[in-house]
XYZ file of C-alpha atoms in Angstrom:
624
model
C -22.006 -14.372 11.628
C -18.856 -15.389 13.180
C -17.906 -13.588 16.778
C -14.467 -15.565 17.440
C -11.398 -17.122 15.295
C -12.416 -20.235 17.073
C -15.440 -20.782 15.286
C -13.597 -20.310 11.970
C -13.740 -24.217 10.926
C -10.948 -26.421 10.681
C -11.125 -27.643 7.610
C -12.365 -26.206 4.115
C -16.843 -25.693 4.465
C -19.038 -27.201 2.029
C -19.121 -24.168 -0.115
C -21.573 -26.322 -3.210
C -22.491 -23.259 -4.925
C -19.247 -21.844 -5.399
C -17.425 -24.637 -6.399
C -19.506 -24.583 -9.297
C -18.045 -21.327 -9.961
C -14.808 -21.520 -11.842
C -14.979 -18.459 -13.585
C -17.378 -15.394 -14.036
C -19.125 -16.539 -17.061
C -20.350 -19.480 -14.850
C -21.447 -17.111 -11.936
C -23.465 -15.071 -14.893
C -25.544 -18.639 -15.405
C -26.920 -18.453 -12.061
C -30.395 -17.259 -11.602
C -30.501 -14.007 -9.938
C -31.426 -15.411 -6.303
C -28.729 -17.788 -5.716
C -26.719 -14.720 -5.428
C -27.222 -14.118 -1.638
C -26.324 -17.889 -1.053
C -23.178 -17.953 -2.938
C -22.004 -14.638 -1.007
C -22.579 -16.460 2.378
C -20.234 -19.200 1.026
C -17.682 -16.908 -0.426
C -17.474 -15.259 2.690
C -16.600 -18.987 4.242
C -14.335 -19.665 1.987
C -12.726 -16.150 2.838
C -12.543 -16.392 6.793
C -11.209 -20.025 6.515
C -8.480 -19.534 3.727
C -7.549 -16.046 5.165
C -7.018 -17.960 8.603
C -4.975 -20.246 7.520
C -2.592 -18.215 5.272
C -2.863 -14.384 6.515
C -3.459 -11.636 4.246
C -5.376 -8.439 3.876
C -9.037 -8.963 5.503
C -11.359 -6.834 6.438
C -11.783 -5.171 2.868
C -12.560 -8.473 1.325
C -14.994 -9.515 3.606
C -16.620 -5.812 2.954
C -16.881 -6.343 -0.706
C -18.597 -9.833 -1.401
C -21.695 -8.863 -2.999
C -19.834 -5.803 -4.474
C -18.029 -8.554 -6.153
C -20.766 -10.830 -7.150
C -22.658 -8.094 -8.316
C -19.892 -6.721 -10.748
C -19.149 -9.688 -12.278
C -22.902 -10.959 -13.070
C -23.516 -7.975 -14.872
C -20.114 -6.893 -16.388
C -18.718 -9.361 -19.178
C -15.136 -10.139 -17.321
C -12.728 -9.916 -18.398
C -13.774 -7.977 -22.134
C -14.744 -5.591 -19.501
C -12.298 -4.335 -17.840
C -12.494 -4.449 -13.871
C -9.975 -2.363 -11.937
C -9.333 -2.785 -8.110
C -7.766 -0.340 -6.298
C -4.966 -0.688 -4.113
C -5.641 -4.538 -3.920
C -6.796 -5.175 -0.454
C -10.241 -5.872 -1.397
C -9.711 -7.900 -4.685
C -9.273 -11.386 -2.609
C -13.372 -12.150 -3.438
C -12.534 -11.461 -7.259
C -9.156 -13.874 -7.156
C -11.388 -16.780 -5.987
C -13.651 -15.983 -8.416
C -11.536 -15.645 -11.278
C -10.568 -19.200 -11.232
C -7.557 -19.060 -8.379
C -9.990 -20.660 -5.796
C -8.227 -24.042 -5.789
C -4.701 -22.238 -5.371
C -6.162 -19.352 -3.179
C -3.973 -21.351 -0.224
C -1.290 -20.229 -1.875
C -2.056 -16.917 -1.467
C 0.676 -14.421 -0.741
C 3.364 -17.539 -0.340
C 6.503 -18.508 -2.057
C 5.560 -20.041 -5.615
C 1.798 -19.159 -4.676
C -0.827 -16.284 -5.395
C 0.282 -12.360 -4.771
C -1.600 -10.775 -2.433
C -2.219 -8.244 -5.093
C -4.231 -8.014 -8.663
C -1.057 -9.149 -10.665
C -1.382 -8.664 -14.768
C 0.886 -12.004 -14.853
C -1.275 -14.275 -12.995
C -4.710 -14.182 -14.666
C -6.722 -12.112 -17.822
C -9.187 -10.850 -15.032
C -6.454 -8.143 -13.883
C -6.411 -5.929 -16.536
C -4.008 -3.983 -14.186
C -1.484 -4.775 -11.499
C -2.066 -2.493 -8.168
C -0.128 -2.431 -4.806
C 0.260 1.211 -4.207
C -2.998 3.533 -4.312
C -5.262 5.465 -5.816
C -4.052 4.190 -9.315
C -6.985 3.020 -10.368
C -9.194 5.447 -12.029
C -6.219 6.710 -14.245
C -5.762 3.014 -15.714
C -9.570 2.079 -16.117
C -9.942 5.402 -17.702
C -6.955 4.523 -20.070
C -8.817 1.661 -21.273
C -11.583 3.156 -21.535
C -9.979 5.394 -24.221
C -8.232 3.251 -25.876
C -11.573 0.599 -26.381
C -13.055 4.204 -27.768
C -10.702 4.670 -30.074
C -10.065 1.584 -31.022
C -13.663 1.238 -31.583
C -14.253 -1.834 -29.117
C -17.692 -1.915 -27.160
C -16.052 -2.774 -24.086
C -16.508 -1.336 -20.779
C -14.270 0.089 -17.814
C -14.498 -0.117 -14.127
C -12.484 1.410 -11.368
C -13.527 0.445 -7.848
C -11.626 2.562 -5.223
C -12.032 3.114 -1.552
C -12.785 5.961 0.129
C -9.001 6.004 1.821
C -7.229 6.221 -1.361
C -9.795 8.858 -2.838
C -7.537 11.172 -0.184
C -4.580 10.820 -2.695
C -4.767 13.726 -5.695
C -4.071 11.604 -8.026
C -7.410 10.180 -7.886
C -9.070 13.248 -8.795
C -6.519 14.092 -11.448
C -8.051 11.517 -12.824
C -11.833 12.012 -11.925
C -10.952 15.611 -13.798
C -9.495 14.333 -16.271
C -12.307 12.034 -16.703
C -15.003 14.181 -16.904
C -13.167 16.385 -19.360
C -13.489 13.479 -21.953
C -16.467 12.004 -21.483
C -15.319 8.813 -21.552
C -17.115 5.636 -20.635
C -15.907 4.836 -17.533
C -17.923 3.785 -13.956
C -15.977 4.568 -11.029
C -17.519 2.316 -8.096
C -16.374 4.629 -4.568
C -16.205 1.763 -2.274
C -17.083 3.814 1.029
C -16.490 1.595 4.188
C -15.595 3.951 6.949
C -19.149 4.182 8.428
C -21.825 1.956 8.759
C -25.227 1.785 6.816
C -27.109 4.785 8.063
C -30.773 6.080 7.561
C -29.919 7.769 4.351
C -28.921 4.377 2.552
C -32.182 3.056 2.916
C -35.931 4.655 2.336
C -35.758 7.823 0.572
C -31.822 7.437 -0.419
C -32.597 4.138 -1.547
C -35.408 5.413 -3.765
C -33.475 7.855 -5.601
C -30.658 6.199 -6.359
C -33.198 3.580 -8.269
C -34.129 6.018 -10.311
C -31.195 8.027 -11.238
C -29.889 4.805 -12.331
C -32.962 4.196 -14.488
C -32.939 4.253 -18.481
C -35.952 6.400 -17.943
C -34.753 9.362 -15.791
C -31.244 9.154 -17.961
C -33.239 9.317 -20.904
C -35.114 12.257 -19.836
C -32.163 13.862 -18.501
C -30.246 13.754 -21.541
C -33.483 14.350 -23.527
C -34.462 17.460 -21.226
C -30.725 18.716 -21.512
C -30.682 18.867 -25.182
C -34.373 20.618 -25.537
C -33.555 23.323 -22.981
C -29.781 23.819 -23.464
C -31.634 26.773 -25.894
C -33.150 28.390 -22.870
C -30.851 29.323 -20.509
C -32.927 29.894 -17.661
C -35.009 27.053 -17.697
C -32.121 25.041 -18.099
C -30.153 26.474 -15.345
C -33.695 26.174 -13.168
C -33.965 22.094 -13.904
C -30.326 21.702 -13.108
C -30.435 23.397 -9.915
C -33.601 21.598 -9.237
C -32.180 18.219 -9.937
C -28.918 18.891 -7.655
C -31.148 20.117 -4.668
C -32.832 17.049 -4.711
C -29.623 15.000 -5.296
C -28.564 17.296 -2.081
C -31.201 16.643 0.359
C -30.248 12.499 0.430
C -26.286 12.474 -0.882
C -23.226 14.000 -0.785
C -22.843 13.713 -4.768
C -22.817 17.663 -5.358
C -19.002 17.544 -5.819
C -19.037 14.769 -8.350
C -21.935 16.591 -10.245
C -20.212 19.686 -10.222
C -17.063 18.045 -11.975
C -18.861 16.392 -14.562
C -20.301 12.522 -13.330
C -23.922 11.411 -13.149
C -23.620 10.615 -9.464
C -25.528 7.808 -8.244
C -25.832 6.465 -4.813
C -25.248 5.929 -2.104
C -26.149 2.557 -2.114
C -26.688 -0.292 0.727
C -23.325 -2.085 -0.969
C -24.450 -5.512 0.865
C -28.140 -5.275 -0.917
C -27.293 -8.103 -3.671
C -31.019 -7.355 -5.726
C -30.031 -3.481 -5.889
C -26.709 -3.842 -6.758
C -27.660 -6.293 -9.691
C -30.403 -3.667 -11.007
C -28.011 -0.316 -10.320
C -25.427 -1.985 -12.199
C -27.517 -3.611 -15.111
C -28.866 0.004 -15.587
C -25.574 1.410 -15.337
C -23.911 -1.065 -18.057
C -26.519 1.136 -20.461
C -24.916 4.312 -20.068
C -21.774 5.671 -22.085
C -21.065 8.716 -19.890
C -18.876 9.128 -16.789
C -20.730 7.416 -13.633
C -20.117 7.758 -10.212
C -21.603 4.877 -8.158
C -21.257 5.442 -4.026
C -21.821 2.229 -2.646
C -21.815 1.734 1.753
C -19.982 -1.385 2.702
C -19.044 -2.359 5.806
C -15.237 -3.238 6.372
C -14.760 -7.166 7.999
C -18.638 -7.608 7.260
C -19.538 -10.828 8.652
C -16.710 -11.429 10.753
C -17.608 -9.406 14.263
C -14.493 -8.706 15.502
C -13.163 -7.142 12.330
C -16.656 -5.769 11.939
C -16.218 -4.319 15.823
C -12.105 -3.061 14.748
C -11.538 -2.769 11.608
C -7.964 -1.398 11.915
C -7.200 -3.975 13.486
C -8.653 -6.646 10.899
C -7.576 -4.557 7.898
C -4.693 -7.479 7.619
C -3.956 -9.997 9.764
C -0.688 -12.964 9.981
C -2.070 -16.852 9.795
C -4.036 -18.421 13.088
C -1.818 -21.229 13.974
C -0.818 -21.953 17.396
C 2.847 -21.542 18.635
C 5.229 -24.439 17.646
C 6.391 -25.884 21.291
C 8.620 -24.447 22.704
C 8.866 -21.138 20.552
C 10.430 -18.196 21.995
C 9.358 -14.765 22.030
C 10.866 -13.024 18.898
C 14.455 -12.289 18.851
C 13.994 -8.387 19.551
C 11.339 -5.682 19.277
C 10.160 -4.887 16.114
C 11.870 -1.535 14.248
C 8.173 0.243 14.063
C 8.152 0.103 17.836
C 11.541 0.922 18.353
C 10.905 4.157 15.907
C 7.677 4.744 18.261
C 9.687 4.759 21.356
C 12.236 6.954 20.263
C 9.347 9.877 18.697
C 7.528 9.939 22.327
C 10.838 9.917 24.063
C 12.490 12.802 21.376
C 8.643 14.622 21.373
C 9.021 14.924 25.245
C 11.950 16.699 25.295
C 11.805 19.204 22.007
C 8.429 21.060 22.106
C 8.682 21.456 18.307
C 8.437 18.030 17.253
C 5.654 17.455 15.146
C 5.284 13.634 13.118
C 3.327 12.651 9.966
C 1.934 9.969 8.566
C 0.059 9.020 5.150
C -1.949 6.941 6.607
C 0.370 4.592 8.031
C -0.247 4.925 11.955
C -0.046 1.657 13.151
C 1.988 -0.012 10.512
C 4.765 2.927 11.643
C 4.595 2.579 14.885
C 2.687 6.099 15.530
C -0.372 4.947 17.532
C 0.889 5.880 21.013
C 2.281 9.127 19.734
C -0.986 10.045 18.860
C -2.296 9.325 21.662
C 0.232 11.421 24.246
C 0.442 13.950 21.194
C -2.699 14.616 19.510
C -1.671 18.473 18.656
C 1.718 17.334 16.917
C 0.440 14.210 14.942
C -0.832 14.738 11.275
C -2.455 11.759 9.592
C -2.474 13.274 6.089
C -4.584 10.355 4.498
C -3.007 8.610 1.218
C -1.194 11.756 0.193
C 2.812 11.080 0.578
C 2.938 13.978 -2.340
C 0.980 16.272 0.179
C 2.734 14.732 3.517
C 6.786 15.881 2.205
C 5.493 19.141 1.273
C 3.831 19.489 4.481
C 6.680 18.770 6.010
C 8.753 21.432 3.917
C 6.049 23.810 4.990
C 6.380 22.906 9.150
C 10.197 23.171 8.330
C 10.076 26.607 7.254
C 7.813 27.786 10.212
C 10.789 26.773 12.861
C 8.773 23.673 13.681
C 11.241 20.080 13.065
C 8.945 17.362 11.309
C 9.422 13.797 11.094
C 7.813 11.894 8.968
C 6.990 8.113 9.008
C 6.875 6.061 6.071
C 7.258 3.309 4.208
C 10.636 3.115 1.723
C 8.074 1.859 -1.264
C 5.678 4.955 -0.681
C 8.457 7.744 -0.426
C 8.608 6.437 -3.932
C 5.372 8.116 -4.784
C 7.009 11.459 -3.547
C 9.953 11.956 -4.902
C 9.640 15.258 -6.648
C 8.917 16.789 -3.648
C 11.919 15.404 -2.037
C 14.277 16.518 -4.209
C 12.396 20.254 -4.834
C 11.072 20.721 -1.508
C 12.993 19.536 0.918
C 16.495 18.955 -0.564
C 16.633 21.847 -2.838
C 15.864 24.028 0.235
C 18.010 21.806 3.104
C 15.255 21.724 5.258
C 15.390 20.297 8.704
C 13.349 17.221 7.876
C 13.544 13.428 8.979
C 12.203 10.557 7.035
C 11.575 7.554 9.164
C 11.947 4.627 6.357
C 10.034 1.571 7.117
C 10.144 -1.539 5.616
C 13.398 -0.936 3.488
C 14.580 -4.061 1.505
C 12.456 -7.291 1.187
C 9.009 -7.027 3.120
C 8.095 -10.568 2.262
C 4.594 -11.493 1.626
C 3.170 -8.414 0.673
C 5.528 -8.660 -2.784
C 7.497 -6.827 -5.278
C 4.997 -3.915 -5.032
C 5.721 -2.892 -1.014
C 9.341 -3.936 -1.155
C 11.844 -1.554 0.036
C 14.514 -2.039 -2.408
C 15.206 1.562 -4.329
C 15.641 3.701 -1.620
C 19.749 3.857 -1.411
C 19.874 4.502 -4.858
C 17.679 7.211 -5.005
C 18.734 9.014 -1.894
C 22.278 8.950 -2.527
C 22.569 10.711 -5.337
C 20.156 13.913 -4.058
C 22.438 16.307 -3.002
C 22.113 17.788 0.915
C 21.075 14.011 1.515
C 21.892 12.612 5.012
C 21.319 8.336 4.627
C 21.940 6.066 7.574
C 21.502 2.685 7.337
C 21.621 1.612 11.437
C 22.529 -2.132 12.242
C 19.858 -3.311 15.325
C 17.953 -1.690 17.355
C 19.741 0.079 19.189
C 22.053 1.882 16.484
C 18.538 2.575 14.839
C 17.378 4.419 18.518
C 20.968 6.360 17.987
C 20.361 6.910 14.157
C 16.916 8.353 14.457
C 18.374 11.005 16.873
C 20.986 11.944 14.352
C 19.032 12.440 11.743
C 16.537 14.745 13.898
C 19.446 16.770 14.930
C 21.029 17.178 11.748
C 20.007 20.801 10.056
C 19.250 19.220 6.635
C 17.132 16.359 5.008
C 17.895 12.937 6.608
C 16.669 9.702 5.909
C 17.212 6.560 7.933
C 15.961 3.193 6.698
C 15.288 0.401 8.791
C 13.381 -3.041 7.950
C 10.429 -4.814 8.783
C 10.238 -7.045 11.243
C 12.223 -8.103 14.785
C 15.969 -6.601 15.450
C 18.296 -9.268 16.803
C 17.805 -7.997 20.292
C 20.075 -5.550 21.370
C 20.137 -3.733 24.177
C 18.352 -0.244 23.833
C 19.678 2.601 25.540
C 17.133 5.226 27.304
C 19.765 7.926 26.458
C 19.746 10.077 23.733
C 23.669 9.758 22.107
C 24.370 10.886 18.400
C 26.200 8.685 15.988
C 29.321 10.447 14.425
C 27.626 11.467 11.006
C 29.938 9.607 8.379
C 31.617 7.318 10.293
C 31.611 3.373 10.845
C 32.936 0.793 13.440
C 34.860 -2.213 12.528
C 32.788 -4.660 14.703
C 35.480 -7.463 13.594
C 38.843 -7.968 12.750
C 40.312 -10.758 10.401
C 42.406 -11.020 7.322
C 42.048 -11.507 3.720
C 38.197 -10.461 3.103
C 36.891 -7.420 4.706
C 32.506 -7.314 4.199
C 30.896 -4.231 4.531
C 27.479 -4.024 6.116
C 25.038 -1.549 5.284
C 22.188 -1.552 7.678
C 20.709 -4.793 9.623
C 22.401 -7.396 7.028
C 25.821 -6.682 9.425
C 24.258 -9.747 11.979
C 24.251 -12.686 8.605
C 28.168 -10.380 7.833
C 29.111 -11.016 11.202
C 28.148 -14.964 10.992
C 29.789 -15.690 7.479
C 32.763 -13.481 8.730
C 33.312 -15.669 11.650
C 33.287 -18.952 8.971
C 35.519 -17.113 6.920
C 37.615 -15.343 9.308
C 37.221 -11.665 7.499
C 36.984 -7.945 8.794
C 33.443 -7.024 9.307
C 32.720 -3.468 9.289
C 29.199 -1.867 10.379
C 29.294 1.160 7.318
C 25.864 2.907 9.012
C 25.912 5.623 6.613
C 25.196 5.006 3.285
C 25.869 9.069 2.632
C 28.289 10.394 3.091
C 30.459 6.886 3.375
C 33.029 6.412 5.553
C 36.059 6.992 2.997
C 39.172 7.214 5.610
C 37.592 3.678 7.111
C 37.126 1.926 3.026
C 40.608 3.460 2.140
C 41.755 1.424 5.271
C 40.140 -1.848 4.454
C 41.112 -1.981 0.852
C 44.417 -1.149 1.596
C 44.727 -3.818 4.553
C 42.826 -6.671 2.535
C 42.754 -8.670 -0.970
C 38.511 -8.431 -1.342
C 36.082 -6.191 -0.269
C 32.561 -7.681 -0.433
C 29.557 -4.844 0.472
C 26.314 -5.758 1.617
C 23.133 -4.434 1.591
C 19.200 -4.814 1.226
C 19.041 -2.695 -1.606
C 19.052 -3.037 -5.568
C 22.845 -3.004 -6.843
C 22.404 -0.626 -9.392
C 23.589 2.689 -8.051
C 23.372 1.445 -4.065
C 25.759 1.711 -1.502
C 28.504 -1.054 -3.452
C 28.336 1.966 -6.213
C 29.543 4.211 -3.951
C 32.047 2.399 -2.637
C 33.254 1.994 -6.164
C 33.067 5.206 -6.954
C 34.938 6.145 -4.124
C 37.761 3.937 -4.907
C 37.725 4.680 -8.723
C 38.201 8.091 -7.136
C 40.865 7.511 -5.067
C 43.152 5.555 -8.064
C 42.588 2.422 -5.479
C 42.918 -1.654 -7.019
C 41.105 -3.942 -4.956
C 38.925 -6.718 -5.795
C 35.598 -5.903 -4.406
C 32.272 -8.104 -4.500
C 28.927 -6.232 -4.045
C 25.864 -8.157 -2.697
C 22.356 -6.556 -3.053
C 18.742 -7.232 -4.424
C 18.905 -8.345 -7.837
C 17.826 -6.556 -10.872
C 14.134 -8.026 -10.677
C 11.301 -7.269 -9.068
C 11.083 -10.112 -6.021
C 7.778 -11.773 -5.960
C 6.101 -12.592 -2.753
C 7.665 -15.542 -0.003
C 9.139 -14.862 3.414
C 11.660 -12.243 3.942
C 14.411 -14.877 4.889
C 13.726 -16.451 1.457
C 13.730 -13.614 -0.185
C 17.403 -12.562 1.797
C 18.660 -16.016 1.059
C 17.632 -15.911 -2.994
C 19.041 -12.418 -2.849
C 22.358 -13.759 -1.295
C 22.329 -11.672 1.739
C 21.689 -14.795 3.995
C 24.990 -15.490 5.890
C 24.589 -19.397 4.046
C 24.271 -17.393 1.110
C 27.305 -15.132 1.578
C 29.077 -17.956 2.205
C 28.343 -19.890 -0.906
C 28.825 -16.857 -2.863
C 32.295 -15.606 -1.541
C 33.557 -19.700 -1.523
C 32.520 -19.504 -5.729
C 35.298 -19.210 -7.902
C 35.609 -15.821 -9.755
């Protein structure tokens, strides 16, 4: 086991087993006992690629010989393996023949970070969001049954994302058909205990037997014609079951619940799954893992080592980053705002450190609400607090407010409650991909009515933002990137921002650009080239229309700016308004494109968008 980055090694380790691996059907040609070698490497080959490019890590390392183990005895990719979420599918990329580009991994050009349809036959389904997985493997499940295919389906999800409801919509739905369909619950949030091994261990060998399921099945149909003695043998069965696993829920909704399992026992894996493969019925398998396993650091924090950026020292002479990043500055402001308004309460789905909330929940315990992988469940909540007097804010990603937006528009909007959303990570996120980018949210907030949308410049306008929206009386949303402001100043005071109303930050003639949101510092660079009006717009609802009447009338071209999609973002409404007001200006609008952005750094992704100031340059010195 490795205890420090250090001893991660330079340069690639002899890993002779699994270069002979290029895809699963050669992994399915080793004998049976070269497994536990071949995981050792793999796990090498993780640590030292992972190092050197940064990525999701802990869940990989968790799920080696989960890996190994699904792929020797499932025929990949006629069998159809689905990963949930994505964090722990790095093992089954570099086995799926991407190992000689897995340095690519989550760059420009290179591998996503995520299962990606696109990139390889082995991901039968692209994940990036959660808790989708059962619902797909069981579609294809169906679909081999009725298309009368004798191929198999496998969803592997963690226990975080089986908080989210849509996973047991599907486990109901599921069970309801009968369908052929393993779901592998990938359970890494403790560590091996007593009842994975003796007894547990025992058990779970022989539910997963083609003798007990034959006698189960074979005992089922002789006494399903005497009630009682049926009803006595099933009761019998789940008391056993009982007294060594939690499986009485999954019974009860219809799955032959097997487990749990020691998930880094290679031998029992092979045999639980080779049994498994038999059955047509649905299966859940509950397998322990442990989350950075063989790593001890990420073995010791695992939060920590969920993800981490590439080990490479500092270039000389490198500065601290420009500013603080928005998370923190959003953290700041909820312990300063929670200290002076008693009824303050913030929630997360499952986002805590990624929004910024971890010292929150430390000076707040009573007010914080982790709601799990729920953002469904964590709006409504919300809605609920609202109603009770209590003022809510809740932290979360732009992508995953996605997953919510019913609730948005019925529950909170519908009813103007006093609500905050705390966006994170609006526009480009960068290496994470086209699945956690930011890039809708203006165009779906805009056009909700009720809707209060700021879109704050740097830092400090965010600080100032936040504490608008929280004393607003309605729904408010304010959407900040992710990464380090430019480095303003932040003020300790507590000052509104004049809801609907911008600030010409520069004065020139001929072009006027309008920034929504942190894109005003590239504005302010190509305005100084170009010698134009730059005006900081930070509402994206309601706009500023006294301030856009008085730049269209006072210049030839209006260009808008902003790190969302064009299609119905803030350049719409700006159109809107002038088609509105009978106005004729030229006016330019710069946004994401109409594609989904694949992974690179956010500055390329800015500067392929055309929101870099080189880009805004280029674009406004193009003729037409």
């Amino acid at each position: 086991m490795l205890k420090t980055f250090t001893e991660i090694p330079a340069s690639a380790p002899a890993t002779p087993l699994l270069e002979r691996i290029d895809l699963p059907a050669d992994l399915r040609r080793l004998p049976a006992e070269q497994l536990g070698p071949l995981a050792d490497e793999l796990r090498e080959f993780l640590l030292y690629t992972v190092g050197k490019t940064g990525g999701h890590f802990g869940a990989g390392l968790g799920v080696v010989e989960l890996t190994l183990a699904l792929h020797y005895v499932y025929q990949t990719p006629a069998d159809r393996l689905v990963w949930d979420v994505g964090h722990q599918a790095y093992p089954h990329k570099i086995l799926t023949g991407r190992r000689a580009r897995f340095a690519s991994l989550r760059q420009k050009g290179g591998l996503s970070g995520f299962p990606n349809r696109a990139e390889s036959e082995y991901d039968p389904f692209g994940t990036g969001h959660s808790s989708t997985s059962i619902s797909a493997a069981l579609g294809m499940a169906l679909a081999a049954r009725q298309r009368g295919e004798a191929r198999k389906a496998v969803a592997v999800i963690g226990d975080g994302a089986m908080t989210a409801g849509m996973a047991f919509e599907a486990l109901n739905h599921a069970a309801h058909t009968r369908a052929d369909l393993l779901v592998v619950l990938n359970d890494n949030q403790m560590s091996i205990s007593e009842n994975v091994g003796g007894l547990s261990t025992y058990f779970s060998r022989v539910w997963a037997s083609q003798l007990y399921n034959s006698i189960r099945r074979s005992g089922q149909k002789m006494l399903s014609a005497v009630p009682p003695a049926s009803e006595f043998v099933r009761r019998t069965e789940e008391h056993m079951k009982g007294l060594v696993s939690p499986g009485t829920l999954f019974e009860e909704m219809g799955y032959n619940y097997i487990g749990p399992i020691d998930g880094h026992n290679l031998p029992l894996l092979v045999e639980t799954l080779q049994n498994l493969r038999r059955l047509a019925e649905p299966v859940l398998l509950h397998v322990i893992t442990q989350k950075g396993r063989g790593f001890e650091p990420a073995e010791e924090d695992p939060i920590k080592y969920h993800a981490l950026g590439k080990i490479e020292p500092p270039a000389a002479g490198a500065g601290p980053p420009a500013g603080p990043k928005y998370q923190d500055v959003f953290g700041q402001w909820l312990c300063d705002m929670a200290a002076q308004d008693a009824r303050l309460v913030a929630i997360t789905p499952a986002m805590r450190e990624g929004s910024g909330l971890v010292e929150f929940s430390r000076r707040f315990p009573d007010r914080y609400h982790d709601v799990g992988i729920a953002e469904q469940h964590a709006l409504t909540l919300a809605a609920g607090l609202a109603c009770a007097g209590l003022r809510p804010v809740v932290a979360i990603y732009s992508t995953f407010l996605q997953r919510a937006y019913d609730q948005l528009i019925h529950d909170l909007a519908l009813q103007n409650l006093d609500v905050t959303l705390a966006l994170d990570r609006a526009g480009p996120v960068g290496e994470d991909g086209a699945s956690h980018a930011g890039a809708f949210d203006i165009s779906f907030l805009r056009c909700i009515p009720n809707m209060l949308v700021l879109t704050p410049a740097d830092e400090n306008e965010t600080r100032r933002a936040l504490y608008t929206a929280y004393m607003h009386p309605g729904p408010a949303a304010v959407r900040y990137p992710r990464g380090s402001g430019p480095g303003r100043a932040i003020e300790s005071a507590m000052r509104e921002l004049e809801i609907g109303k911008g600030r010409v930050c520069r004065s020139g003639r001929d072009t006027a650009l309008l920034a929504f949101g942190t894109v005003l510092a590239a504005c302010m660079q190509a305005g100084e080239q170009l010698d134009a009006t730059v005006a900081d717009m930070r509402f994206a609802k309601p706009l500023d229309a006294a301030l856009i009447r008085e730049l269209a009338h006072g210049h030839r071209r209006l260009v808008t700016v902003e790190e969302n999609v064009l299609a119905g973002g803030a350049g719409s409404a700006v159109l809107e308004l002038l088609a509105a007001a009978g106005g004729r200006v030229d006016c330019v609008r710069l946004g994401l494109p109409d594609c989904f952005q694949e992974q690179a750094s956010r500055a390329d992704l800015l500067d392929q968008a055309g929101l870099s100031a080189a880009a805004i340059l280029r674009r406004l010195a193009a003729p037409g």
